[in-house]
Coordinates of C-alpha atoms in Angstrom, one line a residue:
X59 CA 210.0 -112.5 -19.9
X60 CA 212.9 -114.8 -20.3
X61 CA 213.6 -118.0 -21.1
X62 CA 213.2 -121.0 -18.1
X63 CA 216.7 -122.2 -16.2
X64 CA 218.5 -124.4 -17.9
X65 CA 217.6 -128.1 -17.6
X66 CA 220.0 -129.9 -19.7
X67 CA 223.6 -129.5 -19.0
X68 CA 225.1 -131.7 -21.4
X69 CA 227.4 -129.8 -24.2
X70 CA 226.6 -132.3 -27.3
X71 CA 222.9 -132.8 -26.8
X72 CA 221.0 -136.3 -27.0
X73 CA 218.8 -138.5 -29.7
X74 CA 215.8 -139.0 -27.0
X75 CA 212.9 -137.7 -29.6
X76 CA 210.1 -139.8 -30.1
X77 CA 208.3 -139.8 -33.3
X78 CA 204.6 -140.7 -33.6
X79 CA 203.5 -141.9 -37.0
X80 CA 200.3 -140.2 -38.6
X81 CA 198.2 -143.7 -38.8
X82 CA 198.9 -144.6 -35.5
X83 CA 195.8 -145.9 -33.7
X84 CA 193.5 -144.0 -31.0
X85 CA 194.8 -145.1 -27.5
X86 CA 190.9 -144.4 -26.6
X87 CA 187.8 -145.2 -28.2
X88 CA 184.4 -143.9 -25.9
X89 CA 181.3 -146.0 -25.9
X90 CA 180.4 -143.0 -28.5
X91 CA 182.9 -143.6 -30.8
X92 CA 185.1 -140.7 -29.7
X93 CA 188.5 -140.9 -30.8
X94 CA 191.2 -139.9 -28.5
X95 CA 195.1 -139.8 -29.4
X96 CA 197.9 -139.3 -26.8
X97 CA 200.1 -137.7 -28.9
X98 CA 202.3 -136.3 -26.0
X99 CA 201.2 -137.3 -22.2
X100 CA 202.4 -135.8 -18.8
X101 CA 204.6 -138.9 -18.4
X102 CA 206.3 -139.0 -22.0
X103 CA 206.9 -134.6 -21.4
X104 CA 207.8 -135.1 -17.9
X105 CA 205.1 -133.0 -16.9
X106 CA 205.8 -130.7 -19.6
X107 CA 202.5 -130.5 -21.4
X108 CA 200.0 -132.9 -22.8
X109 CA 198.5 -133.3 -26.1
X110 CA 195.7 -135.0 -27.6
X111 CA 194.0 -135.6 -30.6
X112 CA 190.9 -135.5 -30.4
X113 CA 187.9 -136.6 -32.9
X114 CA 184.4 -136.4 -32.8
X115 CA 181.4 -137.9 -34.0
X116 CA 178.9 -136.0 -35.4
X117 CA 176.1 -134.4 -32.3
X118 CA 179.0 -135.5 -29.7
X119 CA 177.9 -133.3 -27.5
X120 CA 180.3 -132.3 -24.8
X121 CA 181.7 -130.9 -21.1
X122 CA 179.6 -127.9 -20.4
X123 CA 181.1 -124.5 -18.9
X124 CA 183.8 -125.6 -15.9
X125 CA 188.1 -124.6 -15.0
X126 CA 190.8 -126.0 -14.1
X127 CA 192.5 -124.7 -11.2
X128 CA 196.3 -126.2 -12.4
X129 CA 196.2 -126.4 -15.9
X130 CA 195.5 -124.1 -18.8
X131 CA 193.4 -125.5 -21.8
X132 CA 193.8 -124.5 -25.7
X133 CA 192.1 -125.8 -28.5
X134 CA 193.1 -125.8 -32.2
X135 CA 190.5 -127.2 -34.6
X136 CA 192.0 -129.3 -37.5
X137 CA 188.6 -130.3 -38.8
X138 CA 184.6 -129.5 -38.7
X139 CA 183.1 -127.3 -36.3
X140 CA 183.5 -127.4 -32.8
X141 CA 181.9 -125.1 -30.3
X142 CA 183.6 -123.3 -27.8
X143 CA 183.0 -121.1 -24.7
X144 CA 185.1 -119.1 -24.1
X145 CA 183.5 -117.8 -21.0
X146 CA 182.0 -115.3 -22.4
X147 CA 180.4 -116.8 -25.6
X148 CA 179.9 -119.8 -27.8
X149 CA 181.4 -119.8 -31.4
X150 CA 181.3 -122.1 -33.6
X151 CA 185.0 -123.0 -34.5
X152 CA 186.4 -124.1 -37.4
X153 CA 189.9 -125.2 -38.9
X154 CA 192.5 -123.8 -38.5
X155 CA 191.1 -121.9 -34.9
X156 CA 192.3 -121.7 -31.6
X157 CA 191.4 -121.0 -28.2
X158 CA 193.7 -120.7 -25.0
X159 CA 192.1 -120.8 -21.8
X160 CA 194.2 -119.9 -18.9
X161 CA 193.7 -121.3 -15.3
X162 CA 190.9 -120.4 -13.8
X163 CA 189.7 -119.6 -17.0
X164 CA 185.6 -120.9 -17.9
X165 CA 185.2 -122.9 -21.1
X166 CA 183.2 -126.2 -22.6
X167 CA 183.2 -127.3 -26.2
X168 CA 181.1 -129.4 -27.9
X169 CA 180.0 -131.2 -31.6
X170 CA 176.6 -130.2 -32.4
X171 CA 177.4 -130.4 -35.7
X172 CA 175.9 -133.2 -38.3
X173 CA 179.3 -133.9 -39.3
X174 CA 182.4 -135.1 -37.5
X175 CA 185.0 -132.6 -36.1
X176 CA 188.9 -133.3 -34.9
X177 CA 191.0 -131.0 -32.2
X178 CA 194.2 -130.9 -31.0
X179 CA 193.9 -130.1 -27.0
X180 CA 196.7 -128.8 -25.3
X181 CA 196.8 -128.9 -21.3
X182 CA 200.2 -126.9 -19.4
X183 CA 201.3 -128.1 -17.5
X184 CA 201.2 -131.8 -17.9
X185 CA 198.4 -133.2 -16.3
X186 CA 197.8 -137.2 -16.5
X187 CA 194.4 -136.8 -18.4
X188 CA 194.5 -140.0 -19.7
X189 CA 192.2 -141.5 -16.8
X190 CA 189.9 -138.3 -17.2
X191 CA 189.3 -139.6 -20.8
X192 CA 189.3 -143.5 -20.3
X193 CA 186.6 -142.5 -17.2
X194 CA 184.3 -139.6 -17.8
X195 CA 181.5 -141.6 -19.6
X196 CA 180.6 -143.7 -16.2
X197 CA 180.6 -140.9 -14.1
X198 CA 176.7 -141.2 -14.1
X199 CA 176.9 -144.8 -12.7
X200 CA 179.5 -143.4 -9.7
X201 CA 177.5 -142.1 -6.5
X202 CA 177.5 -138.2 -5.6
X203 CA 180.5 -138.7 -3.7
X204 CA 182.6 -141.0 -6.3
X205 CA 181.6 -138.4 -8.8
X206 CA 182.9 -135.0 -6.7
X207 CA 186.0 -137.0 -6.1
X208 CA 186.6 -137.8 -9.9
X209 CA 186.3 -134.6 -10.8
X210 CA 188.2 -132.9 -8.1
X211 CA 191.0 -135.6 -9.0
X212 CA 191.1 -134.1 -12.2
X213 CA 191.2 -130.8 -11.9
X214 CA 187.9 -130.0 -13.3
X215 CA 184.9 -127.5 -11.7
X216 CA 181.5 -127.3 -12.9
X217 CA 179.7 -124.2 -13.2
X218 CA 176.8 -125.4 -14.6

C-alpha cells in the first residue's frame, strides 16, 4: 500500500482549514428530536469523506440491516449504547467503540436504549448525505416508486 498521488503541488502549503466550534448547533433536528451535525460534508472534503455527529434520543430506533454499494460506513460511539449489526450480529456498543463497514458490507444500528446515545458516522468516500438525513423520516408518505428512488439515490439497499 502506498500513499495516494500527489494533489497539492504548491511548495509553502495554504491556511484553508476550517475549524468547527464544539457548541456549534445541529444543522438537523428530525421530527424525533434527532440531532444531526455536519461536521465535515462531501462538499466541504471535496468528496473526501463525510462526517456527522450524530445524537440520539432515548428508544430512537433506527435503519434496519441494508449496504451501500459506493460508500463504506464506520461508527464510533462517543456516548450511551448504540446497537450495531455488523452483518453478522447485534452488539450493543458503547464509548469509545467502533465499527467499519466496507462496501457492500450489511449493517443497521439503532437506540433501544432508555437513555440517549451520540456517534460520530464516517461515510468514504464523500457522499452528500445531508438530503438522506433532512428526508428519511417522510419516506412513508412517498409512493412505492418515490420511495425505491430515494433510496437508490442514496446509496442505500434494504435487506430486510
Amino acid at each position: 500500500m502506498s500513499y495516494p498521488e500527489v494533489r497539492y503541488q504548491g511548495e509553502s502549503g495554504e491556511i484553508n482549514a476550517s475549524f468547527r466550534p464544539a457548541g456549534t448547533p445541529p444543522e438537523f433536528v428530525s421530527p424525533r428530536g434527532q440531532r444531526t451535525h455536519y461536521l465535515a460534508t462531501t462538499a466541504s472534503t471535496d468528496g473526501e469523506f463525510g462526517l456527522y455527529k450524530v445524537d440520539m434520543t432515548p428508544k430512537a430506533g433506527g435503519p434496519a440491516t441494508h449496504f451501500h454499494r459506493t460508500i463504506s460506513e464506520s461508527f464510533f460511539i462517543l456516548d450511551g449504547t448504540v446497537r450495531l449489526y455488523d452483518g453478522d450480529r447485534w452488539v450493543d456498543a458503547k464509548k469509545g467503540d467502533f465499527l467499519y463497514v466496507p462496501v457492500g458490507g450489511l449493517h443497521g444500528f439503532r437506540n433501544d436504549a432508555d437513555e440517549p446515545a451520540s456517534m460520530l458516522l464516517l461515510f468514504a468516500p464523500g457522499a452528500p448525505r445531508e438530503e438522506y438525513f433532512e428526508k428519511v423520516s417522510t419516506v412513508g408518505e412517498m409512493t412505492d416508486e418515490e420511495r425505491a428512488a430515494f433510496f437508490v439515490e442514496h446509496d442505500t439497499y434494504w435487506t430486510d
